[in-house]
Amino acid sequence: MSGPLSGYRIIDVTSVIAGPFATMMLADQGADVIKIEAPDRWDHTRHAGYGNVGLTATFLNNNRNKRSLTLDLKSPEGKEVLLRLAETADVFIQNFRPGVVDRLGIGEPVLRELNPRLVYVSMSGWGERGPFAHKPVYDPIIQALSGLTTVQAGSDEERPRLIRTILPDKLTAITAAQAVAAALAGRERTGEGQHVKVSMLDSVIAFLWSS
């Protein structure tokens, strides 16, 4: 199926919601998205919600229009295949905790050396640095710390309320997808790739307080 992003290849090493939702939108627009999963640790959404044999409704929705490949990135053979794919890619997107990709040997400097035109995207909960950088992240925690639950409650005196449609995950995905499109447009002018960094907390705070 053709679309505005036809001809672009995206290597998707993300899981759960925000990352896969972002690459799903890019795939819907025609990009060739190759989703990578570990053989012993599939995407969490394969086991969340209604479904069968690893094909839940959430997984199928967030990963539609993608191709799929299983690689053990801790093995030399799996890493070698991923590096070869990165050489052919326009975009590489991952949502490991900060530092994990460097330990695996697939961080931005390594892939940049192989493919200077690559748009490398790092998605995280809290950003690359700071006291929370290496901590786990969940949508309700982002809602609370960003102030979204207080806004939803209506005032500081009311009991905080969650938005039950995982807004931070989805908003981060939309922010990342827009950033990828912008980075690809910029590369058309400069010929150079860049490192795009998107965090859930930044995305929600910008959404709440940008006016």
PDB file of C-alpha atoms in Angstrom:
ATOM      1  CA  MET A   1       0.000   0.000   0.000  1.00  0.00           C
ATOM      2  CA  SER A   2       1.394   3.407  -1.000  1.00  0.00           C
ATOM      3  CA  GLY A   3       1.432   6.497   1.179  1.00  0.00           C
ATOM      4  CA  PRO A   4       3.432   9.665   1.867  1.00  0.00           C
ATOM      5  CA  LEU A   5       6.156   7.651   3.643  1.00  0.00           C
ATOM      6  CA  SER A   6       6.435   4.912   1.015  1.00  0.00           C
ATOM      7  CA  GLY A   7      10.085   4.113   0.340  1.00  0.00           C
ATOM      8  CA  TYR A   8      11.252   4.826   3.891  1.00  0.00           C
ATOM      9  CA  ARG A   9      12.408   1.898   6.045  1.00  0.00           C
ATOM     10  CA  ILE A  10      12.007   1.984   9.826  1.00  0.00           C
ATOM     11  CA  ILE A  11      13.601  -0.481  12.246  1.00  0.00           C
ATOM     12  CA  ASP A  12      11.269  -0.699  15.244  1.00  0.00           C
ATOM     13  CA  VAL A  13      12.850  -2.005  18.456  1.00  0.00           C
ATOM     14  CA  THR A  14      10.038  -0.865  20.741  1.00  0.00           C
ATOM     15  CA  SER A  15       7.423  -2.559  22.887  1.00  0.00           C
ATOM     16  CA  VAL A  16       4.277  -1.958  24.956  1.00  0.00           C
ATOM     17  CA  ILE A  17       2.295   1.116  23.761  1.00  0.00           C
ATOM     18  CA  ALA A  18       4.070   4.406  23.027  1.00  0.00           C
ATOM     19  CA  GLY A  19       6.766   3.076  20.679  1.00  0.00           C
ATOM     20  CA  PRO A  20       4.619   0.605  18.724  1.00  0.00           C
ATOM     21  CA  PHE A  21       1.782   3.155  18.469  1.00  0.00           C
ATOM     22  CA  ALA A  22       4.206   5.684  16.957  1.00  0.00           C
ATOM     23  CA  THR A  23       5.563   3.254  14.377  1.00  0.00           C
ATOM     24  CA  MET A  24       2.031   2.017  13.641  1.00  0.00           C
ATOM     25  CA  MET A  25       1.098   5.536  12.516  1.00  0.00           C
ATOM     26  CA  LEU A  26       4.216   5.709  10.344  1.00  0.00           C
ATOM     27  CA  ALA A  27       3.400   2.290   8.856  1.00  0.00           C
ATOM     28  CA  ASP A  28      -0.152   3.460   8.155  1.00  0.00           C
ATOM     29  CA  GLN A  29       1.406   6.296   6.135  1.00  0.00           C
ATOM     30  CA  GLY A  30       3.327   3.847   3.960  1.00  0.00           C
ATOM     31  CA  ALA A  31       6.657   3.325   5.729  1.00  0.00           C
ATOM     32  CA  ASP A  32       8.215  -0.143   5.643  1.00  0.00           C
ATOM     33  CA  VAL A  33       8.365  -0.901   9.374  1.00  0.00           C
ATOM     34  CA  ILE A  34      10.271  -3.977  10.569  1.00  0.00           C
ATOM     35  CA  LYS A  35       9.417  -4.819  14.179  1.00  0.00           C
ATOM     36  CA  ILE A  36      12.133  -6.588  16.181  1.00  0.00           C
ATOM     37  CA  GLU A  37      11.299  -8.797  19.176  1.00  0.00           C
ATOM     38  CA  ALA A  38      13.483 -10.925  21.429  1.00  0.00           C
ATOM     39  CA  PRO A  39      12.908 -14.690  21.232  1.00  0.00           C
ATOM     40  CA  ASP A  40      12.449 -15.038  24.996  1.00  0.00           C
ATOM     41  CA  ARG A  41      10.754 -11.700  25.701  1.00  0.00           C
ATOM     42  CA  TRP A  42       8.070 -10.727  23.234  1.00  0.00           C
ATOM     43  CA  ASP A  43       6.231  -7.439  23.247  1.00  0.00           C
ATOM     44  CA  HIS A  44       4.270  -7.254  26.520  1.00  0.00           C
ATOM     45  CA  THR A  45       1.012  -6.495  24.715  1.00  0.00           C
ATOM     46  CA  ARG A  46       1.041  -9.994  23.199  1.00  0.00           C
ATOM     47  CA  HIS A  47      -0.094 -11.153  26.639  1.00  0.00           C
ATOM     48  CA  ALA A  48      -2.289  -8.204  27.676  1.00  0.00           C
ATOM     49  CA  GLY A  49      -6.012  -8.173  27.037  1.00  0.00           C
ATOM     50  CA  TYR A  50      -8.153 -10.315  24.779  1.00  0.00           C
ATOM     51  CA  GLY A  51      -6.546 -12.544  22.206  1.00  0.00           C
ATOM     52  CA  ASN A  52      -5.022 -15.902  21.390  1.00  0.00           C
ATOM     53  CA  VAL A  53      -1.518 -17.344  20.850  1.00  0.00           C
ATOM     54  CA  GLY A  54       0.198 -13.999  21.367  1.00  0.00           C
ATOM     55  CA  LEU A  55      -2.137 -12.077  19.073  1.00  0.00           C
ATOM     56  CA  THR A  56      -4.179  -9.837  21.336  1.00  0.00           C
ATOM     57  CA  ALA A  57      -6.345  -6.992  20.082  1.00  0.00           C
ATOM     58  CA  THR A  58      -3.917  -4.397  21.456  1.00  0.00           C
ATOM     59  CA  PHE A  59      -0.877  -6.039  19.871  1.00  0.00           C
ATOM     60  CA  LEU A  60      -2.577  -6.401  16.488  1.00  0.00           C
ATOM     61  CA  ASN A  61      -3.758  -2.797  16.458  1.00  0.00           C
ATOM     62  CA  ASN A  62      -0.430  -1.286  17.492  1.00  0.00           C
ATOM     63  CA  ASN A  63       1.582  -3.425  15.083  1.00  0.00           C
ATOM     64  CA  ARG A  64      -0.578  -3.458  11.980  1.00  0.00           C
ATOM     65  CA  ASN A  65       1.076  -2.915   8.590  1.00  0.00           C
ATOM     66  CA  LYS A  66       4.474  -3.988   9.972  1.00  0.00           C
ATOM     67  CA  ARG A  67       6.818  -6.812   9.127  1.00  0.00           C
ATOM     68  CA  SER A  68       8.239  -8.855  11.984  1.00  0.00           C
ATOM     69  CA  LEU A  69      11.570 -10.413  12.903  1.00  0.00           C
ATOM     70  CA  THR A  70      12.801 -12.205  16.022  1.00  0.00           C
ATOM     71  CA  LEU A  71      16.400 -11.457  17.024  1.00  0.00           C
ATOM     72  CA  ASP A  72      18.453 -12.171  20.121  1.00  0.00           C
ATOM     73  CA  LEU A  73      20.321  -8.873  20.436  1.00  0.00           C
ATOM     74  CA  LYS A  74      22.493 -10.322  23.214  1.00  0.00           C
ATOM     75  CA  SER A  75      24.017 -12.785  20.757  1.00  0.00           C
ATOM     76  CA  PRO A  76      26.703 -11.793  18.220  1.00  0.00           C
ATOM     77  CA  GLU A  77      24.599 -13.239  15.397  1.00  0.00           C
ATOM     78  CA  GLY A  78      21.441 -11.328  16.347  1.00  0.00           C
ATOM     79  CA  LYS A  79      23.337  -8.086  16.802  1.00  0.00           C
ATOM     80  CA  GLU A  80      25.034  -8.522  13.419  1.00  0.00           C
ATOM     81  CA  VAL A  81      21.683  -8.927  11.666  1.00  0.00           C
ATOM     82  CA  LEU A  82      20.346  -5.789  13.349  1.00  0.00           C
ATOM     83  CA  LEU A  83      23.405  -3.764  12.359  1.00  0.00           C
ATOM     84  CA  ARG A  84      23.010  -4.889   8.752  1.00  0.00           C
ATOM     85  CA  LEU A  85      19.371  -3.829   8.826  1.00  0.00           C
ATOM     86  CA  ALA A  86      20.332  -0.452  10.296  1.00  0.00           C
ATOM     87  CA  GLU A  87      22.649   0.150   7.358  1.00  0.00           C
ATOM     88  CA  THR A  88      19.615  -0.047   5.038  1.00  0.00           C
ATOM     89  CA  ALA A  89      17.247   1.969   7.240  1.00  0.00           C
ATOM     90  CA  ASP A  90      16.072   5.556   7.252  1.00  0.00           C
ATOM     91  CA  VAL A  91      14.876   5.451  10.872  1.00  0.00           C
ATOM     92  CA  PHE A  92      15.843   3.383  13.909  1.00  0.00           C
ATOM     93  CA  ILE A  93      13.525   3.731  16.911  1.00  0.00           C
ATOM     94  CA  GLN A  94      13.951   2.162  20.362  1.00  0.00           C
ATOM     95  CA  ASN A  95      12.398   2.612  23.800  1.00  0.00           C
ATOM     96  CA  PHE A  96      14.805   0.796  26.099  1.00  0.00           C
ATOM     97  CA  ARG A  97      15.713   2.468  29.356  1.00  0.00           C
ATOM     98  CA  PRO A  98      18.661   4.882  28.916  1.00  0.00           C
ATOM     99  CA  GLY A  99      21.951   2.996  28.763  1.00  0.00           C
ATOM    100  CA  VAL A 100      20.576  -0.362  27.596  1.00  0.00           C
ATOM    101  CA  VAL A 101      21.281   0.217  23.890  1.00  0.00           C
ATOM    102  CA  ASP A 102      24.868   1.170  24.708  1.00  0.00           C
ATOM    103  CA  ARG A 103      25.349  -2.068  26.637  1.00  0.00           C
ATOM    104  CA  LEU A 104      23.894  -3.989  23.696  1.00  0.00           C
ATOM    105  CA  GLY A 105      26.230  -2.206  21.283  1.00  0.00           C
ATOM    106  CA  ILE A 106      23.431  -0.609  19.234  1.00  0.00           C
ATOM    107  CA  GLY A 107      23.534   2.933  20.584  1.00  0.00           C
ATOM    108  CA  GLU A 108      23.291   6.035  18.414  1.00  0.00           C
ATOM    109  CA  PRO A 109      27.070   6.540  17.905  1.00  0.00           C
ATOM    110  CA  VAL A 110      27.509   2.944  16.682  1.00  0.00           C
ATOM    111  CA  LEU A 111      24.652   3.125  14.189  1.00  0.00           C
ATOM    112  CA  ARG A 112      25.612   6.641  13.113  1.00  0.00           C
ATOM    113  CA  GLU A 113      29.027   5.310  12.110  1.00  0.00           C
ATOM    114  CA  LEU A 114      27.348   2.707   9.908  1.00  0.00           C
ATOM    115  CA  ASN A 115      24.682   5.013   8.486  1.00  0.00           C
ATOM    116  CA  PRO A 116      25.317   8.793   8.742  1.00  0.00           C
ATOM    117  CA  ARG A 117      21.877   9.588   7.255  1.00  0.00           C
ATOM    118  CA  LEU A 118      20.022   7.576   9.897  1.00  0.00           C
ATOM    119  CA  VAL A 119      17.324   9.213  12.009  1.00  0.00           C
ATOM    120  CA  TYR A 120      17.858   7.563  15.415  1.00  0.00           C
ATOM    121  CA  VAL A 121      14.953   7.907  17.856  1.00  0.00           C
ATOM    122  CA  SER A 122      15.241   7.305  21.607  1.00  0.00           C
ATOM    123  CA  MET A 123      11.941   7.139  23.497  1.00  0.00           C
ATOM    124  CA  SER A 124      11.926   7.074  27.295  1.00  0.00           C
ATOM    125  CA  GLY A 125       9.732   7.803  30.262  1.00  0.00           C
ATOM    126  CA  TRP A 126      11.801  10.422  32.030  1.00  0.00           C
ATOM    127  CA  GLY A 127      14.483  11.526  29.585  1.00  0.00           C
ATOM    128  CA  GLU A 128      18.124  10.545  29.251  1.00  0.00           C
ATOM    129  CA  ARG A 129      19.385  12.138  32.502  1.00  0.00           C
ATOM    130  CA  GLY A 130      18.070  12.955  35.948  1.00  0.00           C
ATOM    131  CA  PRO A 131      17.077  11.128  39.141  1.00  0.00           C
ATOM    132  CA  PHE A 132      14.253   9.162  37.458  1.00  0.00           C
ATOM    133  CA  ALA A 133      16.049   8.346  34.186  1.00  0.00           C
ATOM    134  CA  HIS A 134      16.632   4.667  34.918  1.00  0.00           C
ATOM    135  CA  LYS A 135      13.398   3.986  36.782  1.00  0.00           C
ATOM    136  CA  PRO A 136      10.437   2.071  35.317  1.00  0.00           C
ATOM    137  CA  VAL A 137       7.632   4.165  33.896  1.00  0.00           C
ATOM    138  CA  TYR A 138       3.890   3.626  33.708  1.00  0.00           C
ATOM    139  CA  ASP A 139       1.177   5.805  32.255  1.00  0.00           C
ATOM    140  CA  PRO A 140      -0.547   6.584  35.622  1.00  0.00           C
ATOM    141  CA  ILE A 141       2.761   7.723  37.167  1.00  0.00           C
ATOM    142  CA  ILE A 142       3.323  10.165  34.295  1.00  0.00           C
ATOM    143  CA  GLN A 143      -0.240  11.428  34.675  1.00  0.00           C
ATOM    144  CA  ALA A 144       0.369  12.082  38.377  1.00  0.00           C
ATOM    145  CA  LEU A 145       3.806  13.727  38.198  1.00  0.00           C
ATOM    146  CA  SER A 146       2.955  15.876  35.181  1.00  0.00           C
ATOM    147  CA  GLY A 147      -0.084  17.343  36.940  1.00  0.00           C
ATOM    148  CA  LEU A 148      -2.528  15.812  34.468  1.00  0.00           C
ATOM    149  CA  THR A 149      -4.504  14.083  37.248  1.00  0.00           C
ATOM    150  CA  THR A 150      -4.970  17.405  39.063  1.00  0.00           C
ATOM    151  CA  VAL A 151      -6.106  19.100  35.867  1.00  0.00           C
ATOM    152  CA  GLN A 152      -8.567  16.277  35.278  1.00  0.00           C
ATOM    153  CA  ALA A 153      -9.895  16.659  38.832  1.00  0.00           C
ATOM    154  CA  GLY A 154     -10.757  20.296  38.200  1.00  0.00           C
ATOM    155  CA  SER A 155      -8.841  21.930  41.050  1.00  0.00           C
ATOM    156  CA  ASP A 156      -6.002  21.391  43.512  1.00  0.00           C
ATOM    157  CA  GLU A 157      -8.530  20.691  46.262  1.00  0.00           C
ATOM    158  CA  GLU A 158     -10.273  17.826  44.471  1.00  0.00           C
ATOM    159  CA  ARG A 159      -9.134  14.221  44.469  1.00  0.00           C
ATOM    160  CA  PRO A 160      -6.818  13.591  41.472  1.00  0.00           C
ATOM    161  CA  ARG A 161      -8.386  11.677  38.586  1.00  0.00           C
ATOM    162  CA  LEU A 162      -6.791   9.499  35.931  1.00  0.00           C
ATOM    163  CA  ILE A 163      -7.626   9.683  32.267  1.00  0.00           C
ATOM    164  CA  ARG A 164      -8.288   6.017  31.610  1.00  0.00           C
ATOM    165  CA  THR A 165      -7.361   6.018  27.920  1.00  0.00           C
ATOM    166  CA  ILE A 166      -3.560   5.991  28.563  1.00  0.00           C
ATOM    167  CA  LEU A 167      -3.221   9.515  27.192  1.00  0.00           C
ATOM    168  CA  PRO A 168       0.523   9.922  27.995  1.00  0.00           C
ATOM    169  CA  ASP A 169       1.424   6.785  26.014  1.00  0.00           C
ATOM    170  CA  LYS A 170      -0.603   7.864  23.004  1.00  0.00           C
ATOM    171  CA  LEU A 171       0.481  11.506  23.159  1.00  0.00           C
ATOM    172  CA  THR A 172       4.145  10.451  23.322  1.00  0.00           C
ATOM    173  CA  ALA A 173       3.568   8.249  20.282  1.00  0.00           C
ATOM    174  CA  ILE A 174       2.048  11.128  18.308  1.00  0.00           C
ATOM    175  CA  THR A 175       4.920  13.416  19.363  1.00  0.00           C
ATOM    176  CA  ALA A 176       7.499  10.832  18.259  1.00  0.00           C
ATOM    177  CA  ALA A 177       5.803  10.154  14.919  1.00  0.00           C
ATOM    178  CA  GLN A 178       5.661  13.897  14.158  1.00  0.00           C
ATOM    179  CA  ALA A 179       9.328  14.258  15.130  1.00  0.00           C
ATOM    180  CA  VAL A 180      10.306  11.414  12.788  1.00  0.00           C
ATOM    181  CA  ALA A 181       8.470  13.019   9.880  1.00  0.00           C
ATOM    182  CA  ALA A 182      10.133  16.370  10.652  1.00  0.00           C
ATOM    183  CA  ALA A 183      13.593  14.761  10.891  1.00  0.00           C
ATOM    184  CA  LEU A 184      13.112  13.043   7.534  1.00  0.00           C
ATOM    185  CA  ALA A 185      11.999  16.332   5.975  1.00  0.00           C
ATOM    186  CA  GLY A 186      15.072  18.037   7.437  1.00  0.00           C
ATOM    187  CA  ARG A 187      17.323  15.327   6.049  1.00  0.00           C
ATOM    188  CA  GLU A 188      16.000  16.051   2.558  1.00  0.00           C
ATOM    189  CA  ARG A 189      17.514  19.543   2.867  1.00  0.00           C
ATOM    190  CA  THR A 190      20.744  18.781   4.735  1.00  0.00           C
ATOM    191  CA  GLY A 191      21.478  15.162   3.816  1.00  0.00           C
ATOM    192  CA  GLU A 192      22.204  14.458   7.483  1.00  0.00           C
ATOM    193  CA  GLY A 193      20.435  12.301  10.035  1.00  0.00           C
ATOM    194  CA  GLN A 194      19.914  13.277  13.647  1.00  0.00           C
ATOM    195  CA  HIS A 195      19.235  11.856  17.103  1.00  0.00           C
ATOM    196  CA  VAL A 196      15.624  12.496  18.171  1.00  0.00           C
ATOM    197  CA  LYS A 197      14.905  12.156  21.903  1.00  0.00           C
ATOM    198  CA  VAL A 198      11.325  11.979  23.163  1.00  0.00           C
ATOM    199  CA  SER A 199      10.196  11.412  26.756  1.00  0.00           C
ATOM    200  CA  MET A 200       6.709  10.746  28.059  1.00  0.00           C
ATOM    201  CA  LEU A 201       6.993  13.348  30.817  1.00  0.00           C
ATOM    202  CA  ASP A 202       8.188  16.086  28.436  1.00  0.00           C
ATOM    203  CA  SER A 203       5.452  15.251  25.937  1.00  0.00           C
ATOM    204  CA  VAL A 204       2.658  15.552  28.491  1.00  0.00           C
ATOM    205  CA  ILE A 205       3.996  18.714  30.156  1.00  0.00           C
ATOM    206  CA  ALA A 206       4.380  20.402  26.776  1.00  0.00           C
ATOM    207  CA  PHE A 207       0.833  19.370  25.911  1.00  0.00           C
ATOM    208  CA  LEU A 208      -0.560  20.781  29.179  1.00  0.00           C
ATOM    209  CA  TRP A 209       1.352  24.025  29.464  1.00  0.00           C
ATOM    210  CA  SER A 210       2.326  25.117  25.948  1.00  0.00           C
ATOM    211  CA  SER A 211      -0.229  27.967  25.748  1.00  0.00           C
TER     212      SER A 211
END
